[in-house]
Coordinates of C-alpha atoms in Angstrom, one line a residue:
X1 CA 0.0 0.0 0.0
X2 CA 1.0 4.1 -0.5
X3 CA 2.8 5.0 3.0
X4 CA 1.9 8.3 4.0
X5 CA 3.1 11.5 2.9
X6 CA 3.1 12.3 6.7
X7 CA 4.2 9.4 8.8
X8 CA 3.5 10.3 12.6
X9 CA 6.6 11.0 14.7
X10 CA 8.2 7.9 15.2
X11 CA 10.5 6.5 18.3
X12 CA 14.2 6.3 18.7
X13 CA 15.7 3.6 20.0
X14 CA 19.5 4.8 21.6
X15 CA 22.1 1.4 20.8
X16 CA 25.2 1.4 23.1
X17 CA 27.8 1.3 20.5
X18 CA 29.6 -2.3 21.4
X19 CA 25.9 -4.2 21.0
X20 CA 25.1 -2.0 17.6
X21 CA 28.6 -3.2 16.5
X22 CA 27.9 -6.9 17.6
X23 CA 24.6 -6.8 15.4
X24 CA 25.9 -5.4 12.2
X25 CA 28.6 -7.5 12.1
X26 CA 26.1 -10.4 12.4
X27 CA 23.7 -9.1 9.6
X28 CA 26.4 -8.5 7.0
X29 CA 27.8 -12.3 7.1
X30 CA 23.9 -12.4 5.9
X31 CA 25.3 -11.2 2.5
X32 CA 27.8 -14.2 2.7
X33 CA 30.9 -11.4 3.8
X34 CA 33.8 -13.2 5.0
X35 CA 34.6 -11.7 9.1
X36 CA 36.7 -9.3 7.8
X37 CA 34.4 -7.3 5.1
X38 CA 32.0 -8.2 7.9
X39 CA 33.8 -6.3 10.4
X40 CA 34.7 -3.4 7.8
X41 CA 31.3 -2.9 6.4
X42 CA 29.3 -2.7 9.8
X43 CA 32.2 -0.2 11.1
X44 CA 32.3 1.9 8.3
X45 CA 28.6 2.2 8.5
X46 CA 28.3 2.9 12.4
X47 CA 31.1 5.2 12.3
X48 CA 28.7 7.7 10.0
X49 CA 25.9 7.3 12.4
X50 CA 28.7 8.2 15.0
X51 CA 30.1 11.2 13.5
X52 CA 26.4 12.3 12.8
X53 CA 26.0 11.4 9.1
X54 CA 23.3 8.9 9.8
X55 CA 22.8 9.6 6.0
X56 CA 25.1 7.5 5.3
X57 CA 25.1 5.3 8.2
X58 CA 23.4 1.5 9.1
X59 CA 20.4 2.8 7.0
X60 CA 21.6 2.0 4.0
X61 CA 21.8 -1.7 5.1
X62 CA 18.3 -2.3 3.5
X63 CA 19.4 -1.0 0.2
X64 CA 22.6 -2.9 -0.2
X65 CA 20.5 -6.0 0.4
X66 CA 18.1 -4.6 -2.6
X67 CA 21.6 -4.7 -4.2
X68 CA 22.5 -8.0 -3.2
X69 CA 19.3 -10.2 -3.8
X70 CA 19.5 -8.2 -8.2
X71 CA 23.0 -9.4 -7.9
X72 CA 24.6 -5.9 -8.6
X73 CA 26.5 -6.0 -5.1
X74 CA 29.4 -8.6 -4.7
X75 CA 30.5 -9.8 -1.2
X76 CA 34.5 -10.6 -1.1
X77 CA 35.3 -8.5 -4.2
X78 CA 38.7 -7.0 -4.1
X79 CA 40.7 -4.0 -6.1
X80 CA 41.5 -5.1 -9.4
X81 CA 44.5 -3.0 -10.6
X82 CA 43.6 -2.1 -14.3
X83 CA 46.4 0.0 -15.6
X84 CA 49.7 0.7 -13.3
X85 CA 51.5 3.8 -14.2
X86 CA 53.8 3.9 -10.7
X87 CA 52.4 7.1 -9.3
X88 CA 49.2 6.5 -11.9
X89 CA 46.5 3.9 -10.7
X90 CA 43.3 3.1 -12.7
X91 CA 41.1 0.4 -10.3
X92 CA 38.5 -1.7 -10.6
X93 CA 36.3 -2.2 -7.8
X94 CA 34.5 -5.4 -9.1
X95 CA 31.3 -3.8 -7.7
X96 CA 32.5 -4.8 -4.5
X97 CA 31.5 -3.7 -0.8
X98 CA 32.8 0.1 -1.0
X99 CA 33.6 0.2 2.7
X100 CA 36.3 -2.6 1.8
X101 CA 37.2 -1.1 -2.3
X102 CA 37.6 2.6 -0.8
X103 CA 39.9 1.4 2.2
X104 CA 42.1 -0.7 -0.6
X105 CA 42.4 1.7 -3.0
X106 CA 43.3 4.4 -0.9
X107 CA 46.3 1.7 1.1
X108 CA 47.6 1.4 -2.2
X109 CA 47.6 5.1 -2.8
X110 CA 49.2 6.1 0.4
X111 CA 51.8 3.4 -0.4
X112 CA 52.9 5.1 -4.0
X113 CA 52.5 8.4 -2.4
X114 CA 54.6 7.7 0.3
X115 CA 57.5 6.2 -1.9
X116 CA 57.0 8.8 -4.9
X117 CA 55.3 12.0 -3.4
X118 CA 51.8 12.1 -5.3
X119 CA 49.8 9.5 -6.6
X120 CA 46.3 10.1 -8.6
X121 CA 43.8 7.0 -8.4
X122 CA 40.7 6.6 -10.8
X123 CA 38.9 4.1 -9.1
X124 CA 35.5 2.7 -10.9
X125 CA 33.1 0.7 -10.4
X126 CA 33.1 0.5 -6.8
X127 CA 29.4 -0.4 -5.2
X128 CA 28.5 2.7 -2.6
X129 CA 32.0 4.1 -1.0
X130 CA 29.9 5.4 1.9
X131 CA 31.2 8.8 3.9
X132 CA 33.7 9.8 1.6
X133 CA 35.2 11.6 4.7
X134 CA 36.5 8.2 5.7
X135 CA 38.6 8.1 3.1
X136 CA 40.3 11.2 3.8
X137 CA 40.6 10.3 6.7
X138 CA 42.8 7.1 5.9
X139 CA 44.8 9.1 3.8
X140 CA 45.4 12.0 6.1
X141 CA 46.1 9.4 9.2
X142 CA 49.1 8.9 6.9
X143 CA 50.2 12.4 6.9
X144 CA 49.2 13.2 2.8
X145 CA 46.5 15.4 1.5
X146 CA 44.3 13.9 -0.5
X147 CA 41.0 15.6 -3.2
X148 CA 38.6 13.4 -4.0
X149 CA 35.9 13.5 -6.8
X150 CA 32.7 11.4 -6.8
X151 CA 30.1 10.2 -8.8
X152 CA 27.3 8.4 -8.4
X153 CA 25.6 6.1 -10.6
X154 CA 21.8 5.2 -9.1
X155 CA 18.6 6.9 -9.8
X156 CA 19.4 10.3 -11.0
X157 CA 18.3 12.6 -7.9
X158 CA 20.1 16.5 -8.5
X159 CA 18.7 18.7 -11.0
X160 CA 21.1 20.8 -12.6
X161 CA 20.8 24.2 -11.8
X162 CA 17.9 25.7 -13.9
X163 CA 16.4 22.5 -14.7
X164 CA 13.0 20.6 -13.4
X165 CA 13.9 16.9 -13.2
X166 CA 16.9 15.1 -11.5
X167 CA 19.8 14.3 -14.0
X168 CA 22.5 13.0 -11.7
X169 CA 23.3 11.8 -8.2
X170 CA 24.8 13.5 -5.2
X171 CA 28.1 14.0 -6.2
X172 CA 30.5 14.6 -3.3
X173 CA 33.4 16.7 -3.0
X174 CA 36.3 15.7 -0.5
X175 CA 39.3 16.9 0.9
X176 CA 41.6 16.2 3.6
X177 CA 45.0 17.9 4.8
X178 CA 46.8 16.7 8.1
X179 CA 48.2 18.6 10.7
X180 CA 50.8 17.1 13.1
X181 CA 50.0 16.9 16.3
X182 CA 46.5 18.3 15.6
X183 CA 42.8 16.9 13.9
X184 CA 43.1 17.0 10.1
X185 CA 41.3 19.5 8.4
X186 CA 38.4 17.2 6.7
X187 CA 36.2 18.7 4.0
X188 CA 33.5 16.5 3.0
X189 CA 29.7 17.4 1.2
X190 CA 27.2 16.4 -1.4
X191 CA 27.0 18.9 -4.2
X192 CA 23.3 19.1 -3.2
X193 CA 22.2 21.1 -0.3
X194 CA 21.2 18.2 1.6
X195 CA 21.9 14.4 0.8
X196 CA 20.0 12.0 -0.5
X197 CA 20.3 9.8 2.7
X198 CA 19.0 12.8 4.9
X199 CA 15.7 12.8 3.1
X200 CA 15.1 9.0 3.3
X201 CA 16.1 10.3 7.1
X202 CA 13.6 13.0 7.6
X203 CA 10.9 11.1 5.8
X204 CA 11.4 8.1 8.4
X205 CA 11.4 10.4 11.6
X206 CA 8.1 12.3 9.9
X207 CA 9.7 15.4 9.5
X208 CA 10.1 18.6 7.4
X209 CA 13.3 19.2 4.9
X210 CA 14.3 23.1 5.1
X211 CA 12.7 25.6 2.5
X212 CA 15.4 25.7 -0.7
X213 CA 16.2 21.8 -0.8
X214 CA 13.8 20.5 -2.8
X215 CA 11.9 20.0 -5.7
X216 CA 8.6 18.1 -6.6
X217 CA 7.7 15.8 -9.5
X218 CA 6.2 19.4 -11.5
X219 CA 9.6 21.0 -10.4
X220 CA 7.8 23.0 -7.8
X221 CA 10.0 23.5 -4.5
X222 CA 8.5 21.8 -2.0
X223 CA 9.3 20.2 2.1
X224 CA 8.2 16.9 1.6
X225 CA 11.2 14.5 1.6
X226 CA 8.9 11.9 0.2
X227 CA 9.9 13.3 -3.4
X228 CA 12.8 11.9 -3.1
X229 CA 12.1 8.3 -1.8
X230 CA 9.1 7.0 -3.3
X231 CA 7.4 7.7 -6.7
X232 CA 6.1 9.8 -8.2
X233 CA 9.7 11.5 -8.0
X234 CA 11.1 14.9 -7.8
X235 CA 15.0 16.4 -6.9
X236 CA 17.4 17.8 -4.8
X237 CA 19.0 21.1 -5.8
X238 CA 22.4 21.9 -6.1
X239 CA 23.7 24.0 -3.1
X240 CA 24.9 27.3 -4.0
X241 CA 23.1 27.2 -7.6
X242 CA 25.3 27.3 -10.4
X243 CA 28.1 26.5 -8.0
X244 CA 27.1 23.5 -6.6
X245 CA 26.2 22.4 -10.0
X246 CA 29.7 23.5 -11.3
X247 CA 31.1 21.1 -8.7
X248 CA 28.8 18.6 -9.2
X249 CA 29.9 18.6 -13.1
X250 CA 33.2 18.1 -12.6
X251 CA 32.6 15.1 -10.0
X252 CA 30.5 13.2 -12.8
X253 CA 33.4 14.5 -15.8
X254 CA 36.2 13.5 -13.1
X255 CA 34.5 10.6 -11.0
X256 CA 32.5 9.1 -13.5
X257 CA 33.8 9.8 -17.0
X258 CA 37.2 9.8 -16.3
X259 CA 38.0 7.7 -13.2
X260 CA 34.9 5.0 -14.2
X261 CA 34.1 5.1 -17.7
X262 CA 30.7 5.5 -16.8
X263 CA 27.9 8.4 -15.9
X264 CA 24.7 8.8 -14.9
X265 CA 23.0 9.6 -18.3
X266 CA 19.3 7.9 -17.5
X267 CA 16.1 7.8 -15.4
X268 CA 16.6 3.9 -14.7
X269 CA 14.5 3.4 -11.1
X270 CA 14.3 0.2 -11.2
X271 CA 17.9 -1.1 -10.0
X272 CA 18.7 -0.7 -6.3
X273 CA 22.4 -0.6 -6.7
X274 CA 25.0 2.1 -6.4
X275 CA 27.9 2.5 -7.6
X276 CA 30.4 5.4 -7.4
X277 CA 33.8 6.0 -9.4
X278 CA 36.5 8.3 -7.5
X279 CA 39.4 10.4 -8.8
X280 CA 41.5 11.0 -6.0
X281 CA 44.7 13.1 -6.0
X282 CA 47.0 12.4 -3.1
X283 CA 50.5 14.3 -2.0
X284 CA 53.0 14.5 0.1
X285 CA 53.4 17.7 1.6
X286 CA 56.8 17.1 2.5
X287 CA 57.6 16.1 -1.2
X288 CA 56.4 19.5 -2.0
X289 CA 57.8 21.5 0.4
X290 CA 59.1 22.3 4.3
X291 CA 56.4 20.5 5.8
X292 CA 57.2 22.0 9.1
X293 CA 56.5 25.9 7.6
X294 CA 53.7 24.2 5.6
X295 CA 51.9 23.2 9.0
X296 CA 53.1 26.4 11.1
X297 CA 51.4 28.8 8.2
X298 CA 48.8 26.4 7.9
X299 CA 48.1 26.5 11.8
X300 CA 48.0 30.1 12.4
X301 CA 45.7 30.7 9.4
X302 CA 43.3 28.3 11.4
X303 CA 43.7 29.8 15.0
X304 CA 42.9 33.3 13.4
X305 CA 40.0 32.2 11.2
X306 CA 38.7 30.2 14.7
X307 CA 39.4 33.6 16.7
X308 CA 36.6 35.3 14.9
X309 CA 33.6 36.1 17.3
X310 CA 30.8 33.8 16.8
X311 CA 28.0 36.0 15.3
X312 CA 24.2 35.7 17.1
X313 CA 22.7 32.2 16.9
X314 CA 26.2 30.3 16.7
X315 CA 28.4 29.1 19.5
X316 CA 32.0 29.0 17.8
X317 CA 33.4 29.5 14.6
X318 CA 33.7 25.4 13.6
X319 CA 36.4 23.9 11.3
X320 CA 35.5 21.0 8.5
X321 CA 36.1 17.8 10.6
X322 CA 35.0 19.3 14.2
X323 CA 31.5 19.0 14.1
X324 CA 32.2 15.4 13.1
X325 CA 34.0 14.7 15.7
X326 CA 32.3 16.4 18.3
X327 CA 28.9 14.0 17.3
X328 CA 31.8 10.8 17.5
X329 CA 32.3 11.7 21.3
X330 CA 29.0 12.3 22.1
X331 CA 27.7 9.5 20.7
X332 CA 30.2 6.8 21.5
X333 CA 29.5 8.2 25.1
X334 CA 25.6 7.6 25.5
X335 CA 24.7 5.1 22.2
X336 CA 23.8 5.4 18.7
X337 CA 20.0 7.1 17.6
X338 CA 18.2 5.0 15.4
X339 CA 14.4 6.0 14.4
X340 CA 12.4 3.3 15.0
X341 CA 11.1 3.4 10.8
X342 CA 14.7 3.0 10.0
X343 CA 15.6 0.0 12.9
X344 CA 12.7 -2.1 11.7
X345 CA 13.5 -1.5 8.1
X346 CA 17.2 -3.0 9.0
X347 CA 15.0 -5.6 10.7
X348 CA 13.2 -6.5 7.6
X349 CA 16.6 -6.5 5.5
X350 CA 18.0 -9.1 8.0
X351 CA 15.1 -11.3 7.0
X352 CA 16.0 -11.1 3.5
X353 CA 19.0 -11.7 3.9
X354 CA 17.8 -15.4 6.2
X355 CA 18.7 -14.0 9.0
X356 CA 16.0 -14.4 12.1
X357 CA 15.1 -10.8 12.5
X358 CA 14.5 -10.9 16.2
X359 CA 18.2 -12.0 17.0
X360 CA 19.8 -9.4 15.2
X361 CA 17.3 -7.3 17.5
X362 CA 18.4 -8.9 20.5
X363 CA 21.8 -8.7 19.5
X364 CA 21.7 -4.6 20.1
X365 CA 18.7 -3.9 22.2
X366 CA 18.1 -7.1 24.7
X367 CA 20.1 -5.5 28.1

């Protein structure tokens, strides 16, 4: 049957991190993952929800099992290294588990950066590659900056700026630049004002998107996140207008014609999986120049931009990568929110999947 446009507020359900952890880990050997793409997929996905992307976090469980079950996601698929230029990578990733293909490609990355000072990767066909902040993450935890272009193949959701329908997916933008003895600086967004995941979000708590997000299926801006989960559909805008949709260009010329061989160039709704291609540029700053200088310039320009009086309405001036981590503490403190919509629609994935529902269940919410 049609769900409601307006679904009435629902519960959430707060998961102490080790139990969530326990019953991930148990749901994706449902897709046949061996313990360790087990244990990589479930952490990649709860460390979103931690950081406060829950966009991006265990609720896309139910989709990747959509994925599975067509056959266009494939458990235990590794990098395949298509073309090897020393400090020039082209990858394949098999349409494998992105939590696993993201975290390869960039360890082979870091290991030509490391010997040769740069290294650019065009990784393709990679099924969803999550937060891309993860990845930047990896990269900067090895003391390299890294840029990182995405595309997304899936149901077109974005229109371009000026247009009424959706033409091409989220697109995000990364970046990442370490500091020694201090957080990296991580920059990490969709080229749309909100993501994709956020609506499905909003629509499963019963809420409201902000004005200037959205628009419906007649191009009309509208609040109802339902446009962009279930038929009849409309699309997210671009942030920033032309802007955004600049960005967003270059992640599908970059990302997908470039890195993958392959863009979003239909209105295909009936396939469930998602698949992103990634050109990612990755350097040494030492290779470039005094790394020491590099990070005391690089730190003062921080402290002064930070020492900026926060204006009415805002507590502190906030640097890419804080309010992340700020949610990680707070949240590996007291549990992981999950809206109850979204828990039993994990639920209902585990069942898919043959799992017994109820035990992953128990498995995080049984004290």
């Amino acid at each position: 049957g049609q769900r409601p446009a307006r679904p009435v507020m629902t519960d959430t359900h707060l998961i102490p991190l080790p139990r969530l952890s326990e019953a991930m880990r148990t749901l994706v050997r449902g897709f046949g993952s061996s313990e360790g793409e087990a244990r990589q997929v479930a952490d990649n996905l709860i460390e979103a929800n931690l950081t406060g992307h829950d966009s991006h976090g265990i609720g896309m469980l139910p989709r990747y099992a959509e994925a599975f079950l067509e056959g266009s996601l494939h458990p235990n698929a590794h990098v395949r290294v298509e073309h090897d230029g020393g400090t020039l990578l082209r990858l394949d990733g098999q349409a494998g588990f992105g939590q696993v293909i993201g975290r390869e490609a960039m360890a082979l990355a870091i290991e030509r950066t490391q010997a040769s000072g740069s290294c650019i990767v065009a990784l393709g066909n990679s099924h969803h590659l999550g937060r891309i902040g993860a990845w930047a993450e990896q990269v900067a935890a090895a003391g390299l900056v890294s840029l990182h272009f995405v595309n997304v193949i899936s149901r077109a959701i974005v229109a371009p700026h000026g247009g009424s329908d959706a033409r091409f997916g989220t697109n995000p933008f990364c970046a990442g630049v370490p500091l020694q003895g201090r957080e990296p600086v991580i920059l990490d967004f969709a080229t749309s004002v909100i993501a994709q995941g956020k609506t499905r979000v909003a629509m499963n708590k019963g809420e409201l998107v902000a004005p200037d997000c959205l628009i419906d299926d007649q191009g009309r801006p509208t609040r109802e996140p339902r446009f962009t989960v279930v038929p009849p559909f409309g699309a997210l805008l671009a942030f920033g207008g032309h802007k955004g949709f600049g960005l967003a260009l270059m992640c599908e010329l970059l990302g997908g014609a470039l890195a993958s061989g392959m863009t979003q160039r239909d209105h295909d709704t009936g396939r469930r999986r998602v698949l992103n291609g990634m050109f990612s540029v990755l350097l040494d700053p030492a290779a470039l120049t005094d790394r020491g200088a590099f990070e005391v310039e690089a730190l003062a320009f921080l402290d002064w931009v930070r020492a900026s009086p926060p204006r009415e309405g805002f507590d502190a001036v906030r640097v890419a990568g804080e309010p992340e981590r700020i949610a990680r503490a707070e949240r590996t403190a007291n549990g992981v929110p999950v809206d109850a919509t979204t828990w039993q629609e994990i639920l209902a994935a585990a069942g898919r999947l043959g799992l017994e529902p109820s035990r992953i269940d128990a498995l995080a919410r049984d004290a």
